Amino acid sequence: MLHIVDRVGYQALFDETNLFDTIDFAERNDFPVVEANMNSPYFLPEKLDRGGRLRLRRRLEGSGVRLILHAPEGMGIINVQTAVREGCIERMKELVDFAEQVGAARITFHVGSSVPIVSCGERVLLHTIYGDEYRHAFVTGLSRIMEYSRNRVAICIENTTGFRYDFVQESLPEFFKDGVCLTWDIGHANYLKNTHPETDIDFFLAHLDRVKVVHLHDNHGSRDEHNIVGDGTVDFAYFLSFVDSPGIDLIFEVRPREKTLICRENLRRILAREKKSAL
């Protein structure tokens, strides 16, 4: 499985001042793919006019580096406020246009989260009270996004926040026939494996054919940490055994970007050790 290490790219967020810089870094360090986290104000689609987008596409084609996108995390379609939800849908449409124009084939997307309210000392998530309304928001929102992106860009839903809500787990497979894909964050799966295995590991193992992006980072099993590979308890050999396919983009999701170089060497050592122990 050592060959898989050379297929891992990195997520750009903290360090770069433009998208061209991400390609330069990837090219210098032999990363085959970059995931641009669109939370960065330097990566906003508005930063590049049509000519700039064409130049970026040509730069990508000349470098051999693939570009994928990660939608801003402040967005989400699990929102019963129509105007807010509409704004998120429209922004996703703009990202689809941008991705298509620059040659980014995939967009990782968080569906959003419910509103937490405290009642008599207890934290209550409103989707547990207004289940039908939240389900409707999710289904109609994702339907709109998929209709717009079909045959243009792959929308990949990540296992975070509202992904674990019952109505999302029940409704999401219905969209697979429409082209919805998945982003499997194995760091998230690691810290939830003992408390919510059915919403992460079990769900993804049942739908491996829909996985198109995998996020790699480490933690110690109790919370999300985004540590360097090797600084935690993630069983990388186990998880990677399920996603060893050239059709899946593998991404180190650690910051700053120099730490991704350490991740790559650590992952290589971990997998080499696993291979040796299996002999």
Coordinates of C-alpha atoms in Angstrom, one line a residue:
M1 CA 0.0 0.0 0.0
L2 CA 3.1 2.3 0.1
H3 CA 2.2 3.5 -3.4
I4 CA -0.8 5.3 -2.1
V5 CA 1.4 7.9 -0.3
D6 CA 2.4 9.4 -3.6
R7 CA -1.2 10.0 -4.5
V8 CA -1.9 12.2 -1.5
G9 CA -2.3 16.0 -2.0
Y10 CA -2.8 18.8 0.4
Q11 CA -5.5 21.3 1.4
A12 CA -4.5 25.0 0.9
L13 CA -5.8 27.6 3.4
F14 CA -3.4 29.4 5.8
D15 CA -0.4 30.2 3.7
E16 CA -1.2 31.1 0.1
T17 CA -2.1 34.5 -1.2
N18 CA -3.6 33.2 -4.4
L19 CA -4.5 30.0 -6.2
F20 CA -1.5 30.1 -8.4
D21 CA 0.7 29.9 -5.3
T22 CA -1.0 26.6 -4.4
I23 CA -0.1 25.1 -7.7
D24 CA 3.5 26.2 -7.4
F25 CA 3.8 24.6 -3.9
A26 CA 2.2 21.4 -5.1
E27 CA 4.4 21.2 -8.2
R28 CA 7.6 21.9 -6.2
N29 CA 6.7 19.2 -3.7
D30 CA 5.2 16.6 -6.0
F31 CA 1.7 16.8 -4.7
P32 CA -0.7 15.6 -7.5
V33 CA -3.7 17.4 -6.2
V34 CA -4.6 20.5 -4.2
E35 CA -7.9 21.1 -2.4
A36 CA -8.4 24.9 -2.2
N37 CA -10.4 25.7 0.9
M38 CA -12.6 28.5 -0.2
N39 CA -12.8 30.0 3.3
S40 CA -9.7 31.9 2.4
P41 CA -10.4 35.5 1.3
Y42 CA -7.6 35.1 -1.2
F43 CA -9.4 32.3 -3.0
L44 CA -12.8 34.0 -3.5
P45 CA -14.1 33.5 -7.1
E46 CA -14.4 37.3 -7.4
K47 CA -10.6 37.5 -7.2
L48 CA -10.4 36.1 -10.7
D49 CA -12.2 37.5 -13.7
R50 CA -12.8 35.4 -16.8
G51 CA -9.3 35.9 -18.1
G52 CA -7.8 35.1 -14.7
R53 CA -9.8 31.9 -14.5
L54 CA -8.6 30.9 -18.0
R55 CA -5.0 31.5 -16.9
L56 CA -5.5 29.4 -13.8
R57 CA -6.9 26.6 -15.9
R58 CA -4.0 26.7 -18.3
R59 CA -1.6 26.7 -15.4
L60 CA -3.2 23.6 -14.0
E61 CA -3.1 21.9 -17.3
G62 CA 0.6 22.7 -17.8
S63 CA 1.5 21.6 -14.3
G64 CA -0.3 18.3 -14.2
V65 CA -1.6 19.2 -10.7
R66 CA -5.4 18.6 -10.2
L67 CA -7.5 21.2 -8.3
I68 CA -10.5 20.5 -6.2
L69 CA -12.5 22.9 -4.0
H70 CA -13.8 22.9 -0.4
A71 CA -16.8 25.1 -0.1
P72 CA -16.8 27.7 2.7
E73 CA -17.8 26.1 6.0
G74 CA -20.1 29.0 7.0
M75 CA -22.6 27.9 4.4
G76 CA -25.2 25.1 4.7
I77 CA -28.5 24.1 3.5
I78 CA -29.9 22.8 6.8
N79 CA -31.5 26.1 7.6
V80 CA -35.2 26.7 7.8
Q81 CA -34.7 30.5 7.2
T82 CA -35.5 30.6 3.5
A83 CA -33.5 33.7 2.7
V84 CA -30.3 32.3 4.4
R85 CA -30.7 29.0 2.7
E86 CA -31.2 30.7 -0.7
G87 CA -28.0 32.6 -0.2
C88 CA -26.1 29.4 0.4
I89 CA -27.6 27.8 -2.7
E90 CA -26.7 30.8 -4.8
R91 CA -23.1 30.8 -3.5
M92 CA -22.8 27.1 -4.3
K93 CA -24.0 27.8 -7.8
E94 CA -21.3 30.4 -8.2
L95 CA -18.7 27.9 -6.9
V96 CA -19.9 25.4 -9.5
D97 CA -19.5 27.9 -12.2
F98 CA -16.0 28.8 -10.9
A99 CA -15.0 25.2 -10.6
E100 CA -16.1 24.3 -14.1
Q101 CA -14.3 27.4 -15.6
V102 CA -10.9 26.6 -13.9
G103 CA -11.1 22.9 -14.3
A104 CA -11.8 21.8 -10.7
A105 CA -13.8 18.5 -10.9
R106 CA -15.0 18.2 -7.3
I107 CA -16.4 20.4 -4.5
T108 CA -16.5 19.2 -0.9
F109 CA -19.5 20.6 0.9
H110 CA -20.8 20.7 4.5
V111 CA -24.5 20.5 4.7
G112 CA -24.6 22.7 7.8
S113 CA -26.0 22.3 11.3
S114 CA -29.0 22.7 13.4
V115 CA -29.5 25.6 15.9
P116 CA -28.6 24.8 19.5
I117 CA -31.0 26.2 22.2
V118 CA -30.6 25.8 25.9
S119 CA -33.7 24.8 27.8
C120 CA -33.7 24.1 31.6
G121 CA -30.0 23.4 31.6
E122 CA -30.2 21.1 28.6
R123 CA -28.8 21.8 25.1
V124 CA -31.5 21.1 22.5
L125 CA -30.9 21.0 18.7
L126 CA -33.9 22.5 16.9
H127 CA -34.0 19.8 14.2
T128 CA -35.1 17.4 17.0
I129 CA -38.1 19.5 17.5
Y130 CA -38.9 20.6 13.9
G131 CA -37.8 17.5 12.1
D132 CA -40.0 17.8 9.1
E133 CA -39.0 21.4 8.5
Y134 CA -35.3 20.7 8.6
R135 CA -35.7 17.6 6.4
H136 CA -37.5 19.7 3.8
A137 CA -34.8 22.4 3.9
F138 CA -32.1 19.7 3.4
V139 CA -33.9 17.9 0.6
T140 CA -35.0 20.9 -1.4
G141 CA -31.6 22.6 -1.0
L142 CA -29.6 19.6 -2.1
S143 CA -32.0 19.0 -5.0
R144 CA -31.4 22.6 -6.2
I145 CA -27.6 22.3 -6.0
M146 CA -27.6 18.9 -7.8
E147 CA -29.8 20.1 -10.5
Y148 CA -27.4 23.0 -11.2
S149 CA -24.2 21.0 -10.9
R150 CA -25.2 17.8 -12.8
N151 CA -22.7 16.7 -15.4
R152 CA -20.5 19.7 -14.5
V153 CA -18.9 19.3 -11.1
A154 CA -19.1 16.5 -8.5
I155 CA -20.7 17.6 -5.2
C156 CA -19.1 15.7 -2.3
I157 CA -20.8 15.7 1.1
E158 CA -18.4 15.5 4.0
N159 CA -19.0 13.6 7.3
T160 CA -19.2 16.6 9.6
T161 CA -21.8 18.6 11.6
G162 CA -25.3 17.9 10.2
F163 CA -24.2 14.9 8.2
R164 CA -24.9 12.8 11.3
Y165 CA -28.5 13.9 11.8
D166 CA -31.0 11.1 11.3
F167 CA -32.9 12.8 8.5
V168 CA -29.6 13.4 6.5
Q169 CA -28.5 9.8 6.9
E170 CA -31.9 8.7 5.7
S171 CA -32.3 11.1 2.8
L172 CA -28.8 11.3 1.4
P173 CA -28.7 7.9 -0.3
E174 CA -31.7 8.9 -2.3
F175 CA -29.5 11.5 -4.0
F176 CA -26.8 9.0 -5.1
K177 CA -28.7 8.3 -8.3
D178 CA -28.5 12.0 -9.0
G179 CA -24.7 12.1 -8.7
V180 CA -24.1 13.1 -5.1
C181 CA -20.7 11.9 -3.9
L182 CA -19.0 11.7 -0.5
T183 CA -15.9 13.2 1.2
W184 CA -14.7 10.8 3.9
D185 CA -12.8 12.6 6.7
I186 CA -11.1 9.7 8.5
G187 CA -10.1 12.0 11.4
H188 CA -13.7 12.6 12.1
A189 CA -14.5 8.9 11.7
N190 CA -11.7 8.1 14.3
Y191 CA -13.1 10.2 17.1
L192 CA -16.7 9.1 16.5
K193 CA -16.0 5.4 16.0
N194 CA -16.9 4.5 19.5
T195 CA -19.9 6.8 19.9
H196 CA -21.5 7.1 16.5
P197 CA -20.0 4.3 14.3
E198 CA -23.2 3.9 12.3
T199 CA -23.1 7.5 11.0
D200 CA -19.5 7.4 9.9
I201 CA -17.6 4.2 9.4
D202 CA -20.6 2.0 8.8
F203 CA -22.2 4.5 6.4
F204 CA -19.1 5.0 4.3
L205 CA -18.3 1.2 4.1
A206 CA -21.9 0.8 2.8
H207 CA -21.3 3.4 0.2
L208 CA -17.7 3.2 -0.8
D209 CA -18.5 3.6 -4.5
R210 CA -19.7 7.2 -3.8
V211 CA -16.4 8.3 -2.0
K212 CA -14.4 10.7 -4.2
V213 CA -12.4 12.6 -1.6
V214 CA -10.7 11.5 1.6
H215 CA -9.3 13.9 4.2
L216 CA -6.3 12.6 6.2
H217 CA -5.2 14.0 9.6
D218 CA -4.8 12.6 13.1
N219 CA -6.3 12.9 16.6
H220 CA -6.4 11.0 19.9
G221 CA -9.9 9.7 19.5
S222 CA -11.9 12.2 21.7
R223 CA -12.2 15.3 19.5
D224 CA -11.2 16.9 16.2
E225 CA -7.6 18.0 16.3
H226 CA -6.2 18.0 12.7
N227 CA -2.9 16.8 14.0
I228 CA 0.1 15.7 11.8
V229 CA -0.2 12.1 10.7
G230 CA 1.3 10.0 13.5
D231 CA 0.3 12.4 16.3
G232 CA -2.8 10.4 17.4
T233 CA -4.6 7.1 17.2
V234 CA -5.9 7.0 13.6
D235 CA -5.3 3.6 12.0
F236 CA -4.3 4.9 8.6
A237 CA -3.6 1.4 7.2
Y238 CA -7.1 0.3 8.1
F239 CA -8.9 3.3 6.5
L240 CA -6.7 3.5 3.4
S241 CA -7.3 -0.1 2.6
F242 CA -10.8 0.8 1.7
V243 CA -10.0 3.8 -0.5
D244 CA -6.9 2.6 -2.5
S245 CA -8.4 3.7 -5.8
P246 CA -7.0 6.1 -8.4
G247 CA -10.5 7.6 -8.7
I248 CA -10.3 9.0 -5.2
D249 CA -8.5 12.2 -4.2
L250 CA -6.6 11.9 -1.0
I251 CA -5.9 15.1 0.9
F252 CA -3.7 16.0 3.9
E253 CA -5.9 18.4 5.9
V254 CA -3.3 20.0 8.3
R255 CA -2.0 23.5 8.5
P256 CA 0.3 25.2 7.9
R257 CA 1.2 23.6 4.6
E258 CA 4.8 22.7 5.5
K259 CA 3.3 20.2 8.0
T260 CA 1.9 18.3 5.0
L261 CA 5.5 17.3 4.1
I262 CA 5.9 15.8 7.5
C263 CA 2.6 14.0 7.1
R264 CA 3.8 12.4 3.9
E265 CA 7.0 11.1 5.4
N266 CA 5.2 9.9 8.6
L267 CA 2.5 8.1 6.5
R268 CA 5.2 6.4 4.4
R269 CA 6.9 5.1 7.6
I270 CA 3.6 4.0 9.1
L271 CA 2.6 2.0 6.0
A272 CA 6.1 0.6 5.6
R273 CA 5.9 -0.6 9.3
E274 CA 2.5 -2.1 8.7
K275 CA 3.8 -3.9 5.6
K276 CA 6.8 -5.3 7.4
S277 CA 4.7 -6.5 10.4
A278 CA 2.3 -8.3 8.0
L279 CA 5.2 -10.4 6.5

